[in-house]
Amino acid sequence: MANAGRGSYDPARLQLLALSMSCPMLSLRFVIRPVAILAAMLTMIAMPALAAPVAAQGDPMTVATARIVQAEQDVRAVDQGLDAQLDDDARQDLRDKAQGAQDATTQAVNALTEQLALVNARITGLGAVTPGEVEAPELRAQRKSLNALRSTLDAAIKRGRLAGVEAGQLIDEIDRSKAEQFSQKLSSKVPSPLSPSFWKVVLDQTPRDLRRVALFLQQGHEQIARQWRGGIPWHAMLGFALAVILLGPVRLGAHRLAQRRLIAEAPPSRVRRSANTFWRVAVGTLCPLMAAFVFVQGLRWSGLLPERWTGLLDGFVFASGVAGFTAAVTGAILMRSQPSWRIAPIDDETATRLRPLSWLLTLMTFTTAMVASFEGAIGSSRSAVIATQAVEALLHLMLIAATLVVLGRLRAARAEREDSTSAGVSAGLSVVTLLAWIAVAVAGLALAIGYIWFSWFVAVMIGWTVLLGSALYLMLVAADDIATSVFVRDSKVGVTLTRALGVRGSMVDQFGLALSGILRLVLVLVALGVLLRPFGASGDPGAIFDQLALFTDGIKVGNVWISPGAILRGLAVLFIGLGLVRVFMRWLEHRYLPATDLDGSGRNSVSLVARYIGIALAVIWALASLGIGVERIALLLSALSVGIGFGLQAITQNFVSGLILLAERPIKIGDLIRVGTDEGDVKRISVRSTEIELADHSTLIVPNSELITKSVLNKTLAGPLGRIQIQFSVPIEEDADAVRAIVLDCFAAEAAVLADPAPKAFIDSIVDGRIHFNCFAHVDSPRAAYGTRSAVLFALLEALRARGIEIGTLPQKMELVRHGGTAAPPAPPRPGPDEMKMN
């Protein structure tokens, strides 16, 4: 089976690799040239006719060739090692060895490629041989040596690439075998635990298991009795005493010491709580782990236990560390006895009700690990292992159900007190609770049917996910608190950067937020990588999605496999990608962009571009997970662009115009613009259209192409100020200086009129015995110009009337002219600014 699996390499890749081989001495399988032959060839080539730069290439070439030879040997060893039955650790060691060989060949090929480029440049410098001319013997010998060296380098490069391809195929095979083994465990079925046949098999194997347990305990008892008769086991007693001290005084003293130091020295901020939480988790994990290690080491030094108990003792150390981590993380999340140090948004009642359940989870974690170690140490039968897994799955499901019931009752009680079903409970928590109930129901049904390992996996996976999610939450909060507290303009680091390097305060804030985002992203990826590691899966985050493809084979269309598993995988990747985009956009819009110097329009532009880029990357990631390469995606987009160019010209034009608006920003959010006869404030700019709020509070949606190709009046582009203009006339007999003083006083009395730029009053003209004034003032916004102008006119009319000055009055003469030349009697004068004639 192993040979058949390794023989199923990709034919296309091997065929392309074979076609690229120009040297007949190379083959498709591990062709290893003796190092002595290559060294001899290099010695013959490196003759004195070569210049110093070429002669100096011998050492890098030798090192690279040695790497390739060693990599080929490692690849061959991995290939041979896969013929045997391997456990998970041995398989992982082989994968690491193959990965190292692949990395070594990549480095060697890069080094040889550089040397080949130098040789080619030297050959090019010699030039071509002129036909009919006899080349000098020195040049001919140098040209021959360089050509031989180029052939040798080219052969070595191809050889290294072949070894790298072989290593990559072995890595893929190992990953596939691990994923297939994991899938087989999930789909394995035994008789239902509710049926008598299941327990009949267990009871048939019970006598043999009991004999193994008795023999295991008897060996331990005999060893203890033998060593005890030889003297008091001081090592064991000292190890036990140190273990008690580590679990008691050291652990409690470390907690108290850390809190006193933080209260006395650390400022009252989020960092103090995060540091306390991190310290509690570290101490709570390390103290039980060190206590178990010291106790076990004391037993070993005393020789109280036989060699057969080594696996059980190692399992005890591991179980103690995992249980300590579980208790520390859940305790740091709940903080039942110290609510003021609590980071998570949990009330005291919830923490009090959940704390006993967290201790049960710790106990079950320790018990599960110890039972697995004990079964491995005594060599339990398969039926006993399956029965144990069934009991463990049932207990875990009962604990999960009890936790969900407690949370549901707390939620119901809170809803009754606050008369709100959503008080204190987010929609996300409700969805998670529903999914947890569905998982418990599915796992319970699978347990009843006979899918024991699947039920055990789901049950333990829920507990492990909760534990890992809690630890991830604490680390995310701590990373954000530390990054945003250290790199802030008011901190010591921020003040130092601002004063010493001249960095702007906003740049320090932005760096802190960016560092927080990067650290949190790294933590999330690491958490995804370790999520399935306790269950034998790969630690690579991408392998989580690769395992979904093994459920079904599907059909092959071209070079792409289409199957329900692939579709589900693509949808899962798409939803995860869109979720990551949503989380990133929330951080970008609410955390990072407010710390920048950008205005609201600039933030909107950055947010829109980032959102569309994120969505595009999520879609490409989902398509890539289906087996559709980037080159196929590019080909598809190229084909669609033709149809888009002809059938969707208007939409494409608006889209491109939107990108121009977001990049050049001739119109920003908040600008007061006039499009045609409509005037209003810009409220939103998208890649297709722009929304403008008019004075009557209606919304005008304008395609972006209209704003790019047509004239648009932007009243706030050059500046935010607005201007008011007042024109009137007074009789020529009036004192112009006095009138100007009245106008300026009216401007000064209005609070909305700005003092800088100062109001101005000008004489525009003197016509028909009247002085025409043209007056200007500025307000802080064009939107305030209309109301301010009206208020100034009210005040001006009142002031001029109080002084008896006529404003805007001019006698009008209306003269009726008849065709016969006789003029009619003149009409009485009427007030008005102009003189009219009617013919």
mmCIF file of C-alpha atoms in Angstrom, residues 441-733:
data_model
loop_
_atom_site.group_PDB
_atom_site.id
_atom_site.type_symbol
_atom_site.label_atom_id
_atom_site.label_comp_id
_atom_site.label_asym_id
_atom_site.label_seq_id
_atom_site.Cartn_x
_atom_site.Cartn_y
_atom_site.Cartn_z
ATOM 1 C CA ALA A 441 -27.389 16.633 19.809
ATOM 2 C CA VAL A 442 -25.406 15.317 16.834
ATOM 3 C CA ALA A 443 -22.701 13.870 19.091
ATOM 4 C CA GLY A 444 -25.301 12.235 21.329
ATOM 5 C CA LEU A 445 -27.053 10.689 18.338
ATOM 6 C CA ALA A 446 -23.732 9.481 16.937
ATOM 7 C CA LEU A 447 -22.874 7.921 20.303
ATOM 8 C CA ALA A 448 -26.194 6.102 20.402
ATOM 9 C CA ILE A 449 -25.757 4.804 16.841
ATOM 10 C CA GLY A 450 -22.218 3.557 17.321
ATOM 11 C CA TYR A 451 -19.901 6.261 15.985
ATOM 12 C CA ILE A 452 -17.984 6.316 19.240
ATOM 13 C CA TRP A 453 -14.820 8.030 18.042
ATOM 14 C CA PHE A 454 -16.788 10.716 16.221
ATOM 15 C CA SER A 455 -18.887 11.415 19.306
ATOM 16 C CA TRP A 456 -15.796 11.463 21.523
ATOM 17 C CA PHE A 457 -14.037 13.755 19.083
ATOM 18 C CA VAL A 458 -16.952 16.231 18.970
ATOM 19 C CA ALA A 459 -17.365 16.245 22.744
ATOM 20 C CA VAL A 460 -13.677 16.701 23.521
ATOM 21 C CA MET A 461 -13.369 19.137 20.627
ATOM 22 C CA ILE A 462 -16.024 21.402 22.147
ATOM 23 C CA GLY A 463 -14.205 21.476 25.463
ATOM 24 C CA TRP A 464 -10.841 22.030 23.788
ATOM 25 C CA THR A 465 -12.308 24.808 21.625
ATOM 26 C CA VAL A 466 -13.766 26.558 24.671
ATOM 27 C CA LEU A 467 -10.455 26.264 26.496
ATOM 28 C CA LEU A 468 -8.402 27.412 23.526
ATOM 29 C CA GLY A 469 -10.871 30.213 22.783
ATOM 30 C CA SER A 470 -10.673 31.433 26.361
ATOM 31 C CA ALA A 471 -6.863 31.451 26.267
ATOM 32 C CA LEU A 472 -6.946 33.174 22.880
ATOM 33 C CA TYR A 473 -9.303 35.834 24.227
ATOM 34 C CA LEU A 474 -6.968 36.555 27.136
ATOM 35 C CA MET A 475 -3.960 36.761 24.830
ATOM 36 C CA LEU A 476 -5.796 39.015 22.371
ATOM 37 C CA VAL A 477 -6.795 41.396 25.134
ATOM 38 C CA ALA A 478 -3.284 41.366 26.599
ATOM 39 C CA ALA A 479 -1.678 41.990 23.205
ATOM 40 C CA ASP A 480 -4.028 44.874 22.485
ATOM 41 C CA ASP A 481 -3.561 46.407 25.926
ATOM 42 C CA ILE A 482 0.223 46.196 25.807
ATOM 43 C CA ALA A 483 0.593 47.460 22.239
ATOM 44 C CA THR A 484 -1.878 50.330 22.596
ATOM 45 C CA SER A 485 -0.559 51.336 26.021
ATOM 46 C CA VAL A 486 3.164 51.256 25.244
ATOM 47 C CA PHE A 487 2.907 52.918 21.845
ATOM 48 C CA VAL A 488 0.676 55.884 22.600
ATOM 49 C CA ARG A 489 1.602 59.517 22.394
ATOM 50 C CA ASP A 490 1.241 60.085 26.150
ATOM 51 C CA SER A 491 3.375 57.101 27.231
ATOM 52 C CA LYS A 492 7.088 57.220 27.952
ATOM 53 C CA VAL A 493 7.873 55.492 24.675
ATOM 54 C CA GLY A 494 5.560 57.834 22.780
ATOM 55 C CA VAL A 495 7.035 60.959 24.374
ATOM 56 C CA THR A 496 10.551 59.699 23.625
ATOM 57 C CA LEU A 497 9.724 59.023 19.990
ATOM 58 C CA THR A 498 7.976 62.370 19.643
ATOM 59 C CA ARG A 499 10.745 64.445 21.179
ATOM 60 C CA ALA A 500 13.856 62.548 20.090
ATOM 61 C CA LEU A 501 12.868 61.493 16.562
ATOM 62 C CA GLY A 502 10.242 64.105 15.760
ATOM 63 C CA VAL A 503 7.561 61.480 15.153
ATOM 64 C CA ARG A 504 4.031 62.798 15.195
ATOM 65 C CA GLY A 505 1.803 61.716 18.030
ATOM 66 C CA SER A 506 -0.774 60.323 15.631
ATOM 67 C CA MET A 507 1.911 58.163 14.012
ATOM 68 C CA VAL A 508 2.777 56.669 17.407
ATOM 69 C CA ASP A 509 -0.903 55.880 18.005
ATOM 70 C CA GLN A 510 -1.215 54.360 14.550
ATOM 71 C CA PHE A 511 1.854 52.185 15.088
ATOM 72 C CA GLY A 512 0.435 50.910 18.368
ATOM 73 C CA LEU A 513 -2.867 50.015 16.742
ATOM 74 C CA ALA A 514 -1.151 48.402 13.752
ATOM 75 C CA LEU A 515 1.122 46.393 16.073
ATOM 76 C CA SER A 516 -1.924 45.300 18.055
ATOM 77 C CA GLY A 517 -3.658 44.145 14.883
ATOM 78 C CA ILE A 518 -0.607 42.204 13.680
ATOM 79 C CA LEU A 519 -0.095 40.505 17.038
ATOM 80 C CA ARG A 520 -3.747 39.532 17.274
ATOM 81 C CA LEU A 521 -3.720 38.162 13.736
ATOM 82 C CA VAL A 522 -0.655 36.049 14.525
ATOM 83 C CA LEU A 523 -2.316 34.750 17.685
ATOM 84 C CA VAL A 524 -5.448 33.783 15.764
ATOM 85 C CA LEU A 525 -3.405 31.898 13.156
ATOM 86 C CA VAL A 526 -1.444 30.093 15.867
ATOM 87 C CA ALA A 527 -4.702 29.155 17.600
ATOM 88 C CA LEU A 528 -6.069 27.749 14.353
ATOM 89 C CA GLY A 529 -2.877 25.768 13.943
ATOM 90 C CA VAL A 530 -3.062 24.123 17.373
ATOM 91 C CA LEU A 531 -6.817 23.594 17.331
ATOM 92 C CA LEU A 532 -6.664 20.067 15.913
ATOM 93 C CA ARG A 533 -3.164 19.113 17.060
ATOM 94 C CA PRO A 534 -4.323 17.203 20.188
ATOM 95 C CA PHE A 535 -6.331 14.907 17.900
ATOM 96 C CA GLY A 536 -3.497 13.956 15.570
ATOM 97 C CA ALA A 537 -4.202 16.491 12.853
ATOM 98 C CA SER A 538 -1.654 18.786 11.271
ATOM 99 C CA GLY A 539 -0.750 22.021 12.968
ATOM 100 C CA ASP A 540 -0.860 23.939 9.696
ATOM 101 C CA PRO A 541 -3.946 26.195 9.607
ATOM 102 C CA GLY A 542 -4.463 25.361 5.951
ATOM 103 C CA ALA A 543 -4.674 21.644 6.749
ATOM 104 C CA ILE A 544 -7.900 22.248 8.641
ATOM 105 C CA PHE A 545 -9.662 22.964 5.374
ATOM 106 C CA ASP A 546 -7.783 20.285 3.412
ATOM 107 C CA GLN A 547 -9.326 17.550 5.543
ATOM 108 C CA LEU A 548 -12.815 18.450 4.360
ATOM 109 C CA ALA A 549 -11.999 17.230 0.831
ATOM 110 C CA LEU A 550 -11.607 13.611 1.969
ATOM 111 C CA PHE A 551 -15.293 13.044 2.712
ATOM 112 C CA THR A 552 -16.229 12.639 -0.949
ATOM 113 C CA ASP A 553 -14.334 12.248 -4.204
ATOM 114 C CA GLY A 554 -16.745 14.015 -6.527
ATOM 115 C CA ILE A 555 -16.256 14.373 -10.288
ATOM 116 C CA LYS A 556 -13.440 15.929 -12.250
ATOM 117 C CA VAL A 557 -14.195 18.725 -14.701
ATOM 118 C CA GLY A 558 -11.045 19.522 -16.651
ATOM 119 C CA ASN A 559 -8.320 19.790 -14.057
ATOM 120 C CA VAL A 560 -10.670 20.733 -11.223
ATOM 121 C CA TRP A 561 -12.429 18.278 -8.889
ATOM 122 C CA ILE A 562 -16.038 19.233 -8.176
ATOM 123 C CA SER A 563 -17.529 17.471 -5.167
ATOM 124 C CA PRO A 564 -19.868 18.244 -2.271
ATOM 125 C CA GLY A 565 -16.895 18.231 0.048
ATOM 126 C CA ALA A 566 -15.081 20.739 -2.148
ATOM 127 C CA ILE A 567 -18.151 22.951 -2.313
ATOM 128 C CA LEU A 568 -18.582 22.856 1.447
ATOM 129 C CA ARG A 569 -14.901 23.598 1.863
ATOM 130 C CA GLY A 570 -15.141 26.550 -0.513
ATOM 131 C CA LEU A 571 -18.194 27.911 1.289
ATOM 132 C CA ALA A 572 -16.495 27.467 4.660
ATOM 133 C CA VAL A 573 -13.406 29.261 3.419
ATOM 134 C CA LEU A 574 -15.549 32.033 1.905
ATOM 135 C CA PHE A 575 -17.514 32.571 5.104
ATOM 136 C CA ILE A 576 -14.350 32.523 7.185
ATOM 137 C CA GLY A 577 -12.705 34.958 4.788
ATOM 138 C CA LEU A 578 -15.692 37.311 4.868
ATOM 139 C CA GLY A 579 -15.750 37.039 8.649
ATOM 140 C CA LEU A 580 -12.086 37.974 8.809
ATOM 141 C CA VAL A 581 -12.773 40.898 6.475
ATOM 142 C CA ARG A 582 -15.604 42.027 8.727
ATOM 143 C CA VAL A 583 -13.415 41.824 11.821
ATOM 144 C CA PHE A 584 -10.615 43.667 10.041
ATOM 145 C CA MET A 585 -12.994 46.380 8.824
ATOM 146 C CA ARG A 586 -14.382 46.823 12.330
ATOM 147 C CA TRP A 587 -10.853 47.255 13.678
ATOM 148 C CA LEU A 588 -9.918 49.556 10.793
ATOM 149 C CA GLU A 589 -12.976 51.808 11.077
ATOM 150 C CA HIS A 590 -13.321 51.965 14.849
ATOM 151 C CA ARG A 591 -9.725 51.657 16.039
ATOM 152 C CA TYR A 592 -7.094 52.503 13.440
ATOM 153 C CA LEU A 593 -8.641 55.198 11.224
ATOM 154 C CA PRO A 594 -9.830 57.378 14.152
ATOM 155 C CA ALA A 595 -6.197 57.520 15.298
ATOM 156 C CA THR A 596 -5.033 58.903 11.942
ATOM 157 C CA ASP A 597 -5.040 62.489 10.726
ATOM 158 C CA LEU A 598 -7.500 61.717 7.950
ATOM 159 C CA ASP A 599 -10.831 63.476 7.800
ATOM 160 C CA GLY A 600 -14.139 61.701 7.448
ATOM 161 C CA SER A 601 -13.952 61.528 3.670
ATOM 162 C CA GLY A 602 -10.425 60.137 3.721
ATOM 163 C CA ARG A 603 -11.457 57.478 6.205
ATOM 164 C CA ASN A 604 -14.402 56.577 4.003
ATOM 165 C CA SER A 605 -12.136 56.232 0.968
ATOM 166 C CA VAL A 606 -9.651 53.999 2.790
ATOM 167 C CA SER A 607 -12.483 51.952 4.293
ATOM 168 C CA LEU A 608 -14.216 51.378 0.956
ATOM 169 C CA VAL A 609 -11.033 50.401 -0.866
ATOM 170 C CA ALA A 610 -9.977 48.072 1.965
ATOM 171 C CA ARG A 611 -13.428 46.450 2.071
ATOM 172 C CA TYR A 612 -13.512 45.691 -1.647
ATOM 173 C CA ILE A 613 -9.933 44.422 -1.646
ATOM 174 C CA GLY A 614 -10.724 42.187 1.339
ATOM 175 C CA ILE A 615 -13.841 40.792 -0.325
ATOM 176 C CA ALA A 616 -11.887 40.145 -3.529
ATOM 177 C CA LEU A 617 -9.159 38.312 -1.599
ATOM 178 C CA ALA A 618 -11.769 36.243 0.265
ATOM 179 C CA VAL A 619 -13.394 35.216 -3.031
ATOM 180 C CA ILE A 620 -10.010 34.347 -4.569
ATOM 181 C CA TRP A 621 -9.137 32.324 -1.451
ATOM 182 C CA ALA A 622 -12.422 30.430 -1.713
ATOM 183 C CA LEU A 623 -11.872 29.703 -5.411
ATOM 184 C CA ALA A 624 -8.320 28.594 -4.715
ATOM 185 C CA SER A 625 -9.599 26.194 -2.049
ATOM 186 C CA LEU A 626 -11.750 24.578 -4.766
ATOM 187 C CA GLY A 627 -8.612 23.853 -6.786
ATOM 188 C CA ILE A 628 -9.067 26.774 -9.162
ATOM 189 C CA GLY A 629 -5.627 28.341 -9.533
ATOM 190 C CA VAL A 630 -4.905 32.024 -9.725
ATOM 191 C CA GLU A 631 -4.109 31.727 -13.438
ATOM 192 C CA ARG A 632 -7.570 30.277 -14.081
ATOM 193 C CA ILE A 633 -9.153 33.049 -12.042
ATOM 194 C CA ALA A 634 -7.227 35.624 -14.097
ATOM 195 C CA LEU A 635 -8.377 33.931 -17.309
ATOM 196 C CA LEU A 636 -11.982 33.978 -16.088
ATOM 197 C CA LEU A 637 -11.758 37.659 -15.214
ATOM 198 C CA SER A 638 -10.260 38.399 -18.611
ATOM 199 C CA ALA A 639 -13.145 36.642 -20.314
ATOM 200 C CA LEU A 640 -15.687 38.455 -18.156
ATOM 201 C CA SER A 641 -14.065 41.808 -18.833
ATOM 202 C CA VAL A 642 -15.078 41.561 -22.500
ATOM 203 C CA GLY A 643 -18.725 41.082 -21.604
ATOM 204 C CA ILE A 644 -18.515 43.734 -18.932
ATOM 205 C CA GLY A 645 -16.998 46.173 -21.412
ATOM 206 C CA PHE A 646 -19.879 45.729 -23.885
ATOM 207 C CA GLY A 647 -22.908 44.923 -21.757
ATOM 208 C CA LEU A 648 -22.209 46.835 -18.571
ATOM 209 C CA GLN A 649 -20.571 49.981 -19.860
ATOM 210 C CA ALA A 650 -22.554 52.328 -17.622
ATOM 211 C CA ILE A 651 -21.855 50.301 -14.476
ATOM 212 C CA THR A 652 -18.183 50.003 -15.371
ATOM 213 C CA GLN A 653 -18.001 53.731 -16.053
ATOM 214 C CA ASN A 654 -19.589 54.491 -12.676
ATOM 215 C CA PHE A 655 -17.269 52.034 -10.949
ATOM 216 C CA VAL A 656 -14.144 53.573 -12.455
ATOM 217 C CA SER A 657 -15.493 57.057 -11.722
ATOM 218 C CA GLY A 658 -16.037 56.016 -8.113
ATOM 219 C CA LEU A 659 -12.447 54.873 -7.840
ATOM 220 C CA ILE A 660 -11.320 58.232 -9.275
ATOM 221 C CA LEU A 661 -13.470 60.076 -6.739
ATOM 222 C CA LEU A 662 -12.028 58.029 -3.897
ATOM 223 C CA ALA A 663 -8.463 58.539 -5.112
ATOM 224 C CA GLU A 664 -8.441 62.189 -6.236
ATOM 225 C CA ARG A 665 -11.152 63.297 -3.766
ATOM 226 C CA PRO A 666 -12.519 66.323 -5.665
ATOM 227 C CA ILE A 667 -15.688 65.704 -3.682
ATOM 228 C CA LYS A 668 -15.549 64.565 -0.064
ATOM 229 C CA ILE A 669 -18.124 63.533 2.478
ATOM 230 C CA GLY A 670 -19.523 66.662 4.103
ATOM 231 C CA ASP A 671 -18.938 68.940 1.085
ATOM 232 C CA LEU A 672 -21.693 71.302 -0.025
ATOM 233 C CA ILE A 673 -22.033 70.858 -3.772
ATOM 234 C CA ARG A 674 -24.409 71.869 -6.529
ATOM 235 C CA VAL A 675 -25.215 69.427 -9.334
ATOM 236 C CA GLY A 676 -27.334 71.139 -11.937
ATOM 237 C CA THR A 677 -30.057 72.937 -9.989
ATOM 238 C CA ASP A 678 -29.790 70.737 -6.900
ATOM 239 C CA GLU A 679 -27.645 71.717 -3.937
ATOM 240 C CA GLY A 680 -26.919 69.668 -0.833
ATOM 241 C CA ASP A 681 -24.437 67.920 1.429
ATOM 242 C CA VAL A 682 -22.492 64.824 0.360
ATOM 243 C CA LYS A 683 -23.405 62.035 2.765
ATOM 244 C CA ARG A 684 -21.928 58.912 1.199
ATOM 245 C CA ILE A 685 -19.581 58.028 -1.654
ATOM 246 C CA SER A 686 -19.553 54.464 -2.948
ATOM 247 C CA VAL A 687 -17.940 52.964 -6.006
ATOM 248 C CA ARG A 688 -21.181 53.251 -8.007
ATOM 249 C CA SER A 689 -23.001 56.371 -6.851
ATOM 250 C CA THR A 690 -22.892 59.320 -4.466
ATOM 251 C CA GLU A 691 -25.678 60.266 -2.063
ATOM 252 C CA ILE A 692 -26.478 63.978 -1.577
ATOM 253 C CA GLU A 693 -28.840 65.201 1.131
ATOM 254 C CA LEU A 694 -30.882 68.173 -0.107
ATOM 255 C CA ALA A 695 -32.290 71.027 1.945
ATOM 256 C CA ASP A 696 -35.692 69.307 2.259
ATOM 257 C CA HIS A 697 -33.921 66.255 3.785
ATOM 258 C CA SER A 698 -34.487 64.161 0.688
ATOM 259 C CA THR A 699 -31.624 62.158 -0.790
ATOM 260 C CA LEU A 700 -30.370 62.650 -4.337
ATOM 261 C CA ILE A 701 -28.486 59.655 -5.732
ATOM 262 C CA VAL A 702 -26.098 60.741 -8.469
ATOM 263 C CA PRO A 703 -24.093 58.249 -10.578
ATOM 264 C CA ASN A 704 -20.392 58.818 -10.159
ATOM 265 C CA SER A 705 -19.873 59.327 -13.875
ATOM 266 C CA GLU A 706 -22.044 62.454 -13.657
ATOM 267 C CA LEU A 707 -19.696 63.930 -11.078
ATOM 268 C CA ILE A 708 -16.615 63.183 -13.194
ATOM 269 C CA THR A 709 -17.768 64.130 -16.699
ATOM 270 C CA LYS A 710 -19.980 67.150 -15.896
ATOM 271 C CA SER A 711 -19.545 70.452 -14.092
ATOM 272 C CA VAL A 712 -20.043 70.339 -10.353
ATOM 273 C CA LEU A 713 -19.937 73.329 -8.004
ATOM 274 C CA ASN A 714 -18.149 72.439 -4.760
ATOM 275 C CA LYS A 715 -18.609 75.263 -2.286
ATOM 276 C CA THR A 716 -16.338 73.748 0.370
ATOM 277 C CA LEU A 717 -13.480 72.318 -1.722
ATOM 278 C CA ALA A 718 -11.054 75.218 -1.282
ATOM 279 C CA GLY A 719 -12.141 75.982 2.286
ATOM 280 C CA PRO A 720 -15.010 75.600 4.717
ATOM 281 C CA LEU A 721 -15.931 79.313 4.893
ATOM 282 C CA GLY A 722 -19.121 80.794 3.501
ATOM 283 C CA ARG A 723 -19.654 84.324 2.235
ATOM 284 C CA ILE A 724 -22.674 86.601 2.458
ATOM 285 C CA GLN A 725 -23.249 89.556 0.138
ATOM 286 C CA ILE A 726 -25.593 92.495 0.730
ATOM 287 C CA GLN A 727 -26.321 95.109 -1.959
ATOM 288 C CA PHE A 728 -28.417 98.245 -1.481
ATOM 289 C CA SER A 729 -28.468 101.926 -2.379
ATOM 290 C CA VAL A 730 -29.024 105.188 -0.501
ATOM 291 C CA PRO A 731 -29.603 108.728 -1.759
ATOM 292 C CA ILE A 732 -26.482 110.658 -2.730
ATOM 293 C CA GLU A 733 -27.215 113.242 -0.078
#
